[in-house]
Amino acid sequence: MLGYTSSSIMNFRKFKRFLIVFLCVFLMLIPAFSSKAATEDNPDEVLTVGVPADRCPIFYEDADTGEIVGIGVDLMRSAAKNAGYNATFKTIEEATLKDALDNPAYDVILPFGSAITSTGGQASIVSENLFQTPFTLVTEGHHDMPPINVLKIGMLHSLSGGADTVHQLYPEIQITMYDTMQDCVQALRSDEVNALLHNSYVWSYVLQKPSYSDLTVQPSSMFSMDFRVGAADTEKGRDIIQRLNGGIASLTDTERQAVILDYTSRRLYRMDFGDFLYKYGVFILLILLLFVALIIIGVQRVYSIRKKNEEKLQQMIDHDPLTGVLSMRGFRKRVVELLSTHPDTPYLLAYVNIKNFKYINDSLGWDAGDDLLCFWADKTRKTLSDQETMCRINADRFAVLRCVGGEEKLRFDDHEVVDSVRNYFLDQGKETRVQICGGLYVLTPEDYRDVNVDHMLDLARVAEKKVREMRSDGYEFYNPQQWEKGKHIAEVTNLLPAALEAGDIQVWYQPQVDYETGKITGAEALCRWDHKKLGWLQPTDFISTLEESGLIFDLDKYVWDKVCQDLHRWNEQGHRRFISVNVSRCDIREDRDIPKHFHDLIKQYDLDPEQLRIEITETAYAENSALLIRTTEQLREYGFQVEMDDFGSGYSSLHMLKEVPVDRIKLDLRFLTDAGDPERGRIIIGYMIRMIRSLGMQMITEGVETKEQADFLFSQGSTEMQGYYFHRPMPVQDYEQL
């Protein structure tokens, strides 16, 4: 046996078995080492994944890093890593996944529910399900859902694949596609659709928007859609999908749920400016209002302080620092203001000074002189009304604007003010009598139209100078005639309200007759004033005065009302009568609705409009034809008959007859009574009567005083007349008996 022992042979056999085992193990480890070496030499391949970036929390762009993140990104990255890929994500710019499938820039695309054909006709291949997304409905509030067969839902255009799935599951559902979620919500709120459909993960993000707080997720999902990876059906695409399937299979359900829970529980929604306004708008508005209020208060405070300072400065400029009455500058402004606001009030302007003021200062001292001036100003100021004013011009000279009040008021001022000033030092036991000289100027109508305070004071100075040169003291009028007229106006206007209230002004009636039949056809309402001091006044004594003072409207309203009372009483007694009432030219103004006033009167007293005939003088039409014509038209629309009074009194115009829409002409007989050729007057009257008849107007002649006049008028075709030949104006009792 070549010298080998049995033990040596056994050791060799053991070594041989060890060597075989070692070689087998080595051969088994070679692929592993080769794979490891290949992995170390070739790191994970980059896999470009195209995803939409507007489906938070599945896919969205992180606001801080700018990277694409989300549920789908995290799960895809884990699956790709398990498959040996380093996944990078790129936002899909194409409108749909079908368009993106044709773009070679993406290796794979997310998300696919199933394989589709690209826009270019390229088939696709999809992976195993990465995860499932439940699709749920969202409604406005807690509205009940309509039956499935009539349900109308809204979806995004980017979910066109999901819309196809819905149609396969529920063919009867109507689907409307919208570009944005805002469009979807608007459609839901305007009832274009019943509900909106999207996956529940997206709803967890979208419904964080404050303005969508009224939207409610329905508890049950309509369906769940697979979330798969898609690629073009090419060799490369099939290889990628095959490898990814291995990575997807390695994901556990726990890992999937952890990622989903992480993203759906976050407050990912970031409010924009509109959301901020929606959520905090009320508070912002309150803050803004508070801020604005503070600004306004601050501005008003500054304005108030500035205004007070200006008023203080104005007070110093417009007032005399010694006496406290107005300065000459302030007096000028106040006079202009009073004359413009009281154009119908008669005023006088007094210029007054102390004749011996220099002697008082020299003998009694400047303080005594100042005390006298203050006493004088205070005494005068206490007698003035709100419509009157005074000033200290300089030194001992004062000016006073006073309402004309007659002799009594003048005597009162003389006693209360002038005598008190005259005796100021005598009452103190000093033997000095103050000498006062005054000039009074009564304002004329021209002074109201063109207010010149300095000119009026100059005229008052002229009267004062006359007193100072001719006697020791007293006062003098610059224009006595104007003073007498002013006194008369004051006596009339001051007593008018009391006279109306006491019934001192009475309505009288002058009958109007048909000369042919002798019957009374109506009457004109006139008035008489039983004045307390002046006795019975004719209209000529006070009408023009009231027109000048602006009080004629008060008198006319009183007369109109009394006439309507009489007409109402006569109607109840069964006597239907017709009365003409006068409307003064001063009554008709832009700020007065005369037609409505008469309309209200006849409604109040239950009268027919034709019972009240409205007389407007011819001169009024000549002065303001446009306003008078408009007033006449409105009166006639209310059913009143309108008469042109005093026609032929000197203002007659054929143009006026053509323009003015009156019902009756009241012809004045001055052509027969005034100076001139009587025969020519009769010819003119005859032609005027025929002209009025030809124009289709009614007529009446006033001022008939003789039988010859009445016969002539009758021969010319005028039968209705009024005048002293028939009846004089009479009280209502006499008219009723007549």
XYZ file of C-alpha atoms in Angstrom:
738
model
C 0.000 0.000 0.000
C 2.785 2.495 -0.614
C 3.378 3.003 3.036
C 0.216 5.036 3.908
C -1.411 4.280 7.217
C -5.121 4.043 7.777
C -5.150 7.252 9.869
C -3.477 9.211 7.104
C -6.077 8.053 4.653
C -8.912 9.164 6.948
C -7.359 12.632 7.398
C -7.085 13.066 3.627
C -10.710 12.124 3.143
C -11.782 14.779 5.741
C -9.708 17.460 3.993
C -11.246 16.468 0.659
C -14.802 16.894 2.021
C -13.893 20.324 3.581
C -12.457 21.515 0.288
C -15.618 20.517 -1.603
C -17.848 22.358 0.947
C -15.643 25.467 0.782
C -15.782 25.494 -3.003
C -19.566 25.154 -2.953
C -19.952 27.994 -0.456
C -17.535 30.157 -2.443
C -19.440 29.499 -5.660
C -22.690 30.429 -3.913
C -21.254 33.713 -2.591
C -19.795 34.803 -5.922
C -23.173 36.153 -7.260
C -23.775 38.002 -4.029
C -20.339 39.605 -4.076
C -20.800 40.330 -7.772
C -24.182 41.965 -7.106
C -22.746 43.979 -4.231
C -19.809 45.040 -6.329
C -22.144 46.032 -9.152
C -24.332 48.003 -6.723
C -21.330 49.830 -5.305
C -20.046 50.582 -8.787
C -23.577 51.554 -10.149
C -25.720 53.664 -7.655
C -29.613 53.852 -7.880
C -30.811 54.942 -11.321
C -32.548 58.329 -11.541
C -36.228 57.921 -12.306
C -38.041 61.081 -13.501
C -41.625 61.011 -12.260
C -44.152 63.450 -13.741
C -46.888 64.465 -11.318
C -49.534 67.237 -11.087
C -48.584 69.718 -8.354
C -52.078 71.055 -7.593
C -53.582 68.163 -5.629
C -52.615 68.863 -2.076
C -52.005 66.767 0.004
C -51.288 64.065 -2.622
C -49.039 66.244 -4.761
C -48.123 69.855 -4.001
C -45.170 72.185 -3.956
C -43.707 72.905 -0.536
C -43.858 76.656 0.032
C -40.594 76.711 1.990
C -38.360 74.447 -0.092
C -40.064 74.580 -3.487
C -39.911 70.754 -3.682
C -42.837 68.608 -4.766
C -44.138 66.668 -1.735
C -47.250 64.817 -0.669
C -48.713 61.392 -0.019
C -48.108 60.184 -3.541
C -44.557 61.557 -3.554
C -43.530 59.871 -0.290
C -45.027 56.478 -1.216
C -43.613 56.635 -4.754
C -40.178 57.564 -3.437
C -40.201 54.569 -1.035
C -41.382 52.147 -3.731
C -38.791 53.466 -6.212
C -36.004 53.151 -3.667
C -36.989 49.573 -2.965
C -36.802 48.977 -6.720
C -33.320 50.527 -6.980
C -34.399 53.930 -8.294
C -33.668 57.428 -7.084
C -36.999 59.122 -7.874
C -37.048 62.793 -8.867
C -40.350 64.570 -9.323
C -41.247 67.038 -12.033
C -44.464 69.045 -12.366
C -46.582 68.056 -15.345
C -47.110 71.112 -17.527
C -49.542 69.394 -19.905
C -53.289 69.824 -19.531
C -54.035 66.078 -19.085
C -52.206 62.849 -18.320
C -52.898 61.725 -21.880
C -50.874 64.681 -23.149
C -48.101 64.094 -20.604
C -47.777 60.437 -21.682
C -46.392 61.625 -25.031
C -43.655 63.693 -23.371
C -40.356 61.708 -23.217
C -39.107 63.997 -20.423
C -41.024 61.822 -17.920
C -39.996 58.202 -17.285
C -43.246 57.490 -15.501
C -46.364 59.473 -14.633
C -48.664 59.603 -11.618
C -51.498 58.978 -10.988
C -53.194 56.366 -13.204
C -56.309 54.442 -12.311
C -55.867 52.117 -15.280
C -54.011 51.959 -18.570
C -54.986 54.633 -21.075
C -54.037 55.651 -24.574
C -52.075 58.893 -24.967
C -53.217 61.805 -27.041
C -50.749 60.718 -29.704
C -52.126 57.156 -29.760
C -49.378 55.593 -27.597
C -50.530 52.687 -25.422
C -49.599 52.707 -21.749
C -48.749 50.222 -19.040
C -49.502 50.690 -15.349
C -48.026 49.325 -12.144
C -49.620 47.597 -9.243
C -51.728 49.793 -6.977
C -49.534 52.154 -4.975
C -52.495 53.006 -2.727
C -56.216 53.578 -3.008
C -57.955 56.972 -2.862
C -61.614 57.063 -1.815
C -63.716 59.541 -3.845
C -66.401 61.346 -1.843
C -69.100 63.900 -2.565
C -69.216 67.402 -1.085
C -72.482 69.349 -0.816
C -73.476 72.776 0.365
C -74.514 72.502 4.001
C -76.482 69.417 4.979
C -78.789 69.320 1.981
C -80.429 66.032 1.147
C -78.910 64.327 -1.889
C -81.231 63.704 -4.850
C -81.575 60.169 -6.237
C -78.512 58.811 -8.020
C -80.253 58.744 -11.409
C -80.827 62.523 -11.387
C -77.656 63.517 -9.544
C -75.601 66.295 -11.118
C -71.985 66.492 -9.990
C -69.088 68.807 -10.785
C -65.481 67.704 -11.267
C -62.171 69.222 -12.321
C -60.996 68.812 -15.920
C -57.785 67.289 -14.550
C -59.874 64.390 -13.197
C -61.139 63.337 -16.600
C -59.960 59.780 -15.914
C -61.979 59.726 -12.721
C -64.972 61.046 -14.636
C -64.698 58.086 -17.011
C -64.739 55.736 -14.017
C -67.841 57.458 -12.604
C -69.640 57.054 -15.939
C -68.759 53.347 -15.972
C -70.086 52.849 -12.427
C -73.066 55.234 -12.619
C -74.093 55.838 -16.251
C -77.092 58.016 -15.307
C -75.118 60.629 -13.373
C -74.632 63.998 -15.120
C -71.042 65.282 -14.874
C -69.937 68.855 -15.593
C -66.223 69.597 -15.803
C -64.670 72.861 -14.523
C -61.220 74.376 -14.756
C -60.707 75.300 -11.103
C -62.025 74.357 -7.705
C -63.371 77.912 -7.334
C -65.470 77.367 -10.470
C -66.732 74.088 -9.018
C -67.785 75.712 -5.740
C -69.486 78.568 -7.572
C -71.452 76.061 -9.650
C -72.495 74.231 -6.480
C -73.672 77.425 -4.776
C -75.613 78.537 -7.838
C -77.344 75.124 -8.024
C -75.803 74.212 -11.369
C -74.740 70.934 -9.741
C -75.921 69.021 -6.669
C -72.488 67.979 -5.415
C -68.753 68.053 -6.158
C -66.613 64.903 -6.516
C -62.949 64.541 -5.604
C -60.845 62.193 -3.526
C -61.237 62.550 0.184
C -57.556 63.364 0.737
C -57.853 66.458 -1.459
C -61.069 67.407 0.328
C -59.173 67.311 3.643
C -57.050 70.134 2.233
C -59.569 72.104 0.167
C -62.151 72.383 2.939
C -59.597 74.133 5.139
C -60.341 77.284 3.094
C -62.368 79.598 5.392
C -64.882 80.578 2.707
C -65.690 76.887 2.109
C -66.807 76.342 5.688
C -70.383 75.833 4.471
C -69.390 72.758 2.420
C -69.938 69.319 3.919
C -68.349 65.975 3.012
C -70.913 63.208 2.610
C -70.117 60.304 4.954
C -70.046 57.493 2.374
C -67.650 57.351 -0.567
C -68.907 56.746 -4.102
C -65.938 54.593 -5.071
C -62.219 54.115 -4.496
C -59.761 54.682 -7.297
C -56.452 52.879 -7.679
C -53.377 55.008 -7.559
C -50.956 53.495 -10.043
C -47.768 54.445 -11.845
C -48.046 54.687 -15.632
C -45.536 54.633 -18.457
C -45.523 54.328 -22.230
C -45.920 50.708 -23.311
C -42.327 50.339 -24.561
C -39.533 47.976 -23.605
C -38.101 50.611 -21.286
C -41.502 51.341 -19.840
C -42.290 47.704 -19.219
C -38.901 47.213 -17.513
C -39.464 50.192 -15.214
C -42.967 49.107 -14.293
C -41.758 45.530 -13.609
C -39.076 46.776 -11.235
C -41.473 49.251 -9.563
C -43.980 46.501 -8.942
C -41.338 44.850 -6.772
C -40.830 48.070 -4.844
C -44.587 48.612 -4.444
C -45.004 45.038 -3.169
C -42.450 45.752 -0.471
C -44.565 48.594 0.982
C -46.596 47.576 3.992
C -50.120 48.774 4.730
C -48.827 50.269 7.971
C -46.326 52.368 6.041
C -49.028 53.518 3.625
C -51.460 54.477 6.392
C -48.742 56.327 8.314
C -47.933 58.535 5.327
C -51.614 59.170 4.541
C -52.415 60.015 8.165
C -49.407 62.315 8.401
C -50.479 64.480 5.454
C -54.252 64.466 5.973
C -53.900 65.554 9.608
C -51.725 68.577 8.783
C -53.039 72.140 8.407
C -51.512 72.519 4.985
C -53.803 75.197 3.633
C -52.231 78.648 3.584
C -54.691 81.496 3.579
C -54.411 84.114 0.859
C -55.498 87.730 1.214
C -59.087 86.914 0.252
C -59.277 84.165 2.888
C -57.823 86.502 5.451
C -60.476 89.083 4.647
C -63.216 86.437 4.759
C -62.164 85.097 8.130
C -61.193 88.331 9.815
C -63.087 90.785 7.627
C -65.479 91.918 10.355
C -62.634 92.528 12.771
C -60.588 94.278 10.090
C -63.589 96.412 9.207
C -64.133 97.298 12.854
C -60.457 98.155 13.238
C -60.542 100.230 10.054
C -63.707 101.973 11.204
C -62.112 102.619 14.568
C -59.001 103.899 12.836
C -61.032 106.100 10.517
C -63.109 107.295 13.460
C -59.933 108.193 15.342
C -58.647 110.040 12.290
C -61.971 111.864 11.889
C -62.041 112.710 15.586
C -58.460 113.917 15.339
C -59.163 115.970 12.236
C -62.333 117.378 13.779
C -60.416 118.151 16.934
C -57.760 119.993 14.963
C -60.459 121.700 12.884
C -62.392 122.609 16.021
C -59.323 124.086 17.674
C -58.457 125.993 14.530
C -62.047 127.151 14.142
C -62.171 128.308 17.754
C -58.941 130.217 17.264
C -60.330 131.748 14.072
C -63.552 132.636 15.859
C -61.580 134.223 18.671
C -59.574 136.186 16.153
C -62.748 137.088 14.273
C -64.361 138.099 17.547
C -61.468 140.388 18.274
C -61.623 141.900 14.781
C -65.426 142.188 14.536
C -66.062 143.491 18.054
C -65.079 146.577 19.958
C -62.770 145.580 22.841
C -64.088 148.279 25.188
C -67.872 147.975 24.877
C -68.232 144.450 23.416
C -70.544 145.618 20.610
C -69.635 145.147 16.953
C -66.771 147.010 15.373
C -67.348 148.867 12.125
C -66.062 145.847 10.178
C -68.429 143.469 11.966
C -71.295 145.952 11.619
C -70.939 146.100 7.831
C -71.180 142.300 7.555
C -74.126 142.081 9.950
C -76.105 144.788 8.136
C -75.643 143.021 4.802
C -76.803 139.777 6.396
C -79.902 141.326 7.994
C -81.009 143.184 4.866
C -80.606 140.079 2.701
C -82.567 137.824 5.096
C -85.262 140.447 5.886
C -85.775 142.325 2.608
C -89.361 143.227 3.507
C -88.602 144.719 6.926
C -88.384 148.563 6.998
C -85.154 149.689 8.683
C -83.576 152.943 9.779
C -79.896 153.605 10.413
C -78.906 155.903 13.291
C -75.578 157.701 13.558
C -75.145 159.019 17.135
C -72.331 160.739 19.021
C -71.763 162.690 22.225
C -71.374 166.368 21.550
C -69.486 167.204 24.764
C -67.417 163.998 25.049
C -64.058 165.837 25.011
C -65.198 167.981 27.931
C -66.225 164.828 29.845
C -62.809 163.216 29.317
C -60.973 166.401 30.314
C -63.062 167.197 33.390
C -64.050 163.749 34.709
C -61.207 161.621 33.367
C -60.789 158.970 30.674
C -62.138 156.214 32.944
C -65.406 158.105 33.372
C -65.643 158.508 29.616
C -65.059 154.780 29.081
C -67.683 153.915 31.697
C -70.178 156.171 29.918
C -69.522 154.472 26.567
C -69.951 150.997 28.095
C -73.192 152.082 29.799
C -74.513 153.509 26.532
C -73.634 150.347 24.570
C -75.183 148.083 27.204
C -78.402 150.111 27.407
C -78.821 150.143 23.621
C -77.975 146.461 23.191
C -80.719 145.429 25.620
C -83.389 147.113 23.486
C -82.341 145.389 20.237
C -84.002 142.315 18.765
C -82.305 139.571 16.757
C -83.154 141.528 13.594
C -81.281 144.627 14.799
C -77.651 145.457 15.523
C -75.259 148.218 16.605
C -71.568 149.079 16.546
C -69.045 151.492 17.964
C -67.512 153.313 15.019
C -64.763 155.042 17.007
C -64.362 157.215 20.101
C -67.899 158.312 21.149
C -69.629 157.526 17.812
C -72.129 154.683 17.523
C -74.275 153.319 14.683
C -77.533 151.424 15.194
C -79.624 149.500 12.640
C -83.182 149.539 13.981
C -86.506 148.258 12.635
C -88.942 151.076 11.907
C -91.567 150.959 14.623
C -93.396 154.262 14.519
C -93.493 157.159 16.931
C -94.053 154.958 19.996
C -90.865 152.987 19.437
C -88.955 156.194 18.805
C -90.237 157.668 22.063
C -89.379 154.449 23.901
C -85.787 154.550 22.636
C -85.535 158.220 23.548
C -86.719 157.557 27.088
C -85.016 154.212 27.822
C -81.671 154.852 26.184
C -81.074 158.475 25.279
C -82.447 159.987 28.518
C -80.529 157.427 30.594
C -77.292 158.358 28.853
C -78.044 162.082 29.131
C -78.533 161.725 32.915
C -75.712 159.213 33.503
C -73.508 161.606 35.496
C -76.411 163.562 36.970
C -77.666 160.304 38.540
C -74.201 159.985 40.129
C -74.431 163.435 41.706
C -72.148 165.133 39.187
C -73.243 168.331 37.478
C -72.602 167.141 33.942
C -75.359 166.452 31.433
C -74.424 164.391 28.391
C -75.391 165.997 25.066
C -76.358 163.447 22.350
C -76.734 164.265 18.661
C -78.249 161.753 16.249
C -78.999 161.487 12.568
C -81.586 159.007 11.305
C -81.662 157.623 7.788
C -84.643 155.478 6.720
C -83.573 152.838 4.204
C -85.033 152.972 0.706
C -85.725 150.022 -1.640
C -82.477 150.853 -3.444
C -80.536 150.281 -0.206
C -81.814 146.695 -0.045
C -80.838 145.995 -3.639
C -77.346 147.447 -3.311
C -76.252 147.460 0.333
C -73.690 150.217 0.948
C -73.372 150.712 4.706
C -70.835 153.535 4.444
C -73.075 155.498 2.088
C -76.069 155.084 4.395
C -73.949 156.235 7.364
C -72.802 159.275 5.402
C -76.420 160.283 4.888
C -77.172 159.762 8.592
C -74.118 161.927 9.413
C -75.560 164.722 7.300
C -78.680 164.728 9.492
C -76.572 164.482 12.677
C -74.386 167.376 11.582
C -77.486 169.523 11.149
C -78.505 168.791 14.769
C -75.001 169.460 16.087
C -74.739 172.797 14.316
C -78.266 174.074 15.028
C -78.964 172.999 18.604
C -77.424 171.377 21.651
C -78.721 167.836 21.121
C -81.566 165.709 19.710
C -82.026 163.898 16.412
C -83.024 164.671 12.852
C -84.253 162.597 9.883
C -82.356 162.729 6.634
C -85.490 161.688 4.649
C -88.773 162.527 6.461
C -90.980 161.290 3.609
C -89.355 157.869 3.757
C -89.837 157.908 7.526
C -93.573 158.509 7.176
C -93.822 155.701 4.659
C -91.797 153.419 6.923
C -94.057 154.248 9.865
C -97.128 153.334 7.832
C -95.579 150.042 6.754
C -94.680 149.276 10.353
C -98.181 150.097 11.590
C -99.753 147.851 8.966
C -97.369 144.912 9.114
C -96.970 144.830 12.882
C -100.725 144.700 13.424
C -101.604 142.270 10.595
C -101.183 138.964 12.549
C -103.285 140.254 15.443
C -105.885 141.665 13.046
C -106.247 138.331 11.262
C -106.562 136.461 14.523
C -109.095 138.938 15.957
C -111.204 138.989 12.802
C -110.621 142.712 12.207
C -110.084 141.948 8.520
C -113.363 140.958 6.891
C -114.152 139.422 3.523
C -116.655 141.490 1.522
C -118.268 140.567 -1.775
C -119.009 142.723 -4.839
C -121.733 141.065 -6.917
C -121.327 140.362 -10.642
C -124.513 140.578 -12.756
C -125.870 139.578 -16.132
C -127.054 142.899 -17.564
C -129.523 141.221 -19.883
C -131.355 139.248 -17.170
C -130.439 141.276 -14.096
C -129.431 138.085 -12.270
C -126.375 137.846 -10.009
C -123.912 135.407 -11.614
C -121.180 135.534 -8.981
C -119.079 137.888 -6.895
C -115.520 139.056 -6.375
C -114.068 138.559 -2.889
C -112.530 141.765 -1.468
C -111.417 142.665 2.034
C -111.810 145.539 4.453
C -109.730 146.205 7.578
C -111.298 147.580 10.746
C -108.020 149.057 12.072
C -107.846 149.676 15.812
C -106.390 153.162 15.369
C -106.990 154.156 11.772
C -110.593 152.941 11.441
C -111.897 151.214 8.291
C -109.120 150.826 5.728
C -109.731 150.364 2.010
C -107.578 147.825 0.114
C -105.642 150.709 -1.446
C -104.536 151.693 2.080
C -102.770 148.435 2.894
C -102.519 146.045 -0.101
C -99.484 147.706 -1.674
C -97.883 148.027 1.775
C -98.323 144.315 2.435
C -96.916 143.533 -1.012
C -93.819 145.607 -0.261
C -93.350 143.968 3.152
C -93.906 140.430 1.827
C -96.973 139.784 4.013
C -99.613 139.825 1.268
C -99.537 136.029 1.081
C -100.675 135.795 4.715
C -103.639 138.063 3.964
C -104.546 136.286 0.715
C -104.479 132.851 2.359
C -106.826 134.174 5.036
C -109.250 135.534 2.381
C -109.142 132.316 0.306
C -109.921 130.223 3.360
C -112.834 132.477 4.415
C -114.297 132.322 0.893
C -114.115 128.524 0.880
C -115.842 128.427 4.271
C -118.671 130.591 2.891
C -118.993 128.474 -0.285
C -119.150 125.300 1.818
C -121.859 126.792 4.043
C -123.880 127.950 1.012
C -123.595 124.508 -0.604
C -124.992 122.900 2.535
C -127.862 125.428 2.399
C -128.556 124.442 -1.201
C -127.136 127.604 -2.808
C -124.435 126.848 -5.367
C -122.461 130.075 -5.874
C -119.315 131.208 -7.713
C -116.699 133.507 -6.205
C -113.628 135.097 -7.790
C -110.574 135.474 -5.545
C -107.477 137.553 -6.220
C -103.953 136.148 -6.410
C -101.275 138.807 -5.980
C -98.228 138.822 -8.217
C -96.194 138.489 -4.988
C -98.007 135.264 -4.053
C -96.662 133.347 -7.031
C -93.067 132.326 -6.419
C -90.894 129.370 -7.325
C -90.910 128.134 -3.731
C -94.731 128.154 -3.457
C -97.098 125.670 -5.046
C -100.172 127.897 -5.416
C -102.156 125.404 -7.559
C -101.748 122.667 -4.951
C -102.740 125.098 -2.184
C -106.074 125.801 -3.935
C -106.536 122.104 -4.709
C -106.088 121.265 -1.017
C -108.588 123.983 -0.071
C -111.427 122.652 -2.235
C -110.759 119.120 -1.015
C -110.843 120.343 2.586
C -114.184 122.145 2.107
C -115.696 119.670 -0.393
C -116.094 122.209 -3.215
C -116.124 121.935 -6.990
C -113.145 123.666 -8.628
C -115.356 125.811 -10.896
C -116.933 127.458 -7.807
C -113.609 129.161 -7.059
C -112.430 131.435 -9.881
C -108.811 132.551 -9.706
C -108.065 136.159 -10.699
C -104.470 137.036 -11.582
C -103.688 140.626 -12.565
C -102.495 141.409 -16.065
C -99.391 143.124 -14.654
C -98.309 139.859 -13.035
C -98.251 138.130 -16.435
C -96.233 140.982 -17.860
C -93.613 140.802 -15.077
C -92.964 137.051 -14.957
C -94.823 135.464 -17.832
C -93.075 132.052 -17.769
C -93.841 131.341 -14.098
C -97.382 132.740 -14.350
C -98.176 130.730 -17.476
C -96.950 127.552 -15.786
C -99.030 128.335 -12.676
C -102.105 129.041 -14.816
C -101.746 125.756 -16.674
C -101.506 123.833 -13.400
C -104.578 125.603 -11.979
C -106.591 124.703 -15.067
C -105.407 121.086 -14.833
C -106.943 121.005 -11.342
C -110.247 122.228 -12.871
C -110.139 125.898 -11.811
C -111.224 128.755 -14.065
C -108.490 131.378 -14.355
C -109.285 135.044 -15.042
C -106.881 137.732 -16.274
C -107.774 140.683 -14.077
C -107.448 144.411 -14.992
C -107.093 143.729 -18.715
C -106.817 147.060 -20.516
C -105.292 148.890 -17.554
C -102.196 149.878 -19.501
C -100.183 146.687 -19.939
C -102.320 144.990 -22.594
C -100.421 142.907 -25.117
C -101.717 140.868 -28.037
C -98.721 138.574 -27.543
C -99.876 138.000 -23.954
C -103.348 137.008 -25.088
C -101.782 134.516 -27.480
C -99.506 132.950 -24.856
C -101.566 132.980 -21.655
C -104.040 130.052 -21.281
C -106.810 131.806 -19.289
C -110.546 131.066 -19.323
C -111.940 134.554 -18.788
C -110.825 138.132 -19.357
C -111.807 140.820 -16.876
C -111.926 144.006 -18.922
C -111.012 147.282 -17.220
C -113.084 150.339 -18.274
C -110.244 152.843 -17.953
C -110.455 153.385 -21.691
C -113.797 155.112 -21.045
C -112.951 156.910 -17.804
C -109.319 158.010 -18.196
C -108.183 161.065 -20.068
C -108.251 160.992 -23.855
C -110.793 160.863 -26.630
C -113.896 158.975 -25.291
C -114.969 158.015 -28.790
C -111.634 156.396 -29.488
C -111.928 154.617 -26.158
C -115.313 153.183 -27.116
C -113.924 152.017 -30.467
C -111.029 150.279 -28.734
C -113.355 148.677 -26.179
C -115.640 147.403 -28.964
C -112.812 145.804 -30.870
C -111.364 144.311 -27.699
C -114.706 142.669 -26.859
C -114.988 141.179 -30.353
C -111.372 139.977 -30.214
C -111.902 138.267 -26.848
C -115.065 136.582 -28.135
C -113.241 135.453 -31.282
C -110.511 133.884 -29.148
C -113.197 131.761 -27.484
C -112.726 133.323 -24.049
C -115.397 134.384 -21.598
C -115.336 137.968 -20.376
C -116.660 140.295 -17.704
C -116.278 144.073 -17.520
C -115.384 145.722 -14.220
C -115.610 149.339 -13.172
C -119.077 149.962 -14.641
C -120.372 153.100 -12.941
C -123.095 154.485 -15.223
C -126.074 153.276 -17.236
C -124.512 154.710 -20.395
C -121.465 152.522 -19.908
C -123.604 149.442 -19.254
C -125.737 150.092 -22.351
C -122.680 150.589 -24.515
C -121.082 147.351 -23.287
C -124.319 145.458 -23.846
C -124.530 146.834 -27.386
C -121.056 145.503 -28.051
C -121.948 142.017 -26.850
C -120.627 142.126 -23.249
C -123.412 141.162 -20.841
C -121.620 140.220 -17.597
C -120.586 143.286 -15.587
C -119.346 144.439 -12.198
C -119.222 147.939 -10.727
C -120.774 150.619 -8.538
C -123.658 151.082 -10.996
C -124.949 147.675 -9.871
C -123.556 146.985 -6.391
C -120.816 148.219 -4.122
C -118.730 145.702 -2.105
C -120.726 144.521 0.906
C -120.312 142.318 4.002
C -121.162 138.648 3.634
C -124.469 139.027 5.499
C -125.687 141.707 3.061
C -124.591 139.611 0.094
C -126.524 136.608 1.394
C -129.670 138.733 1.836
C -129.234 140.162 -1.658
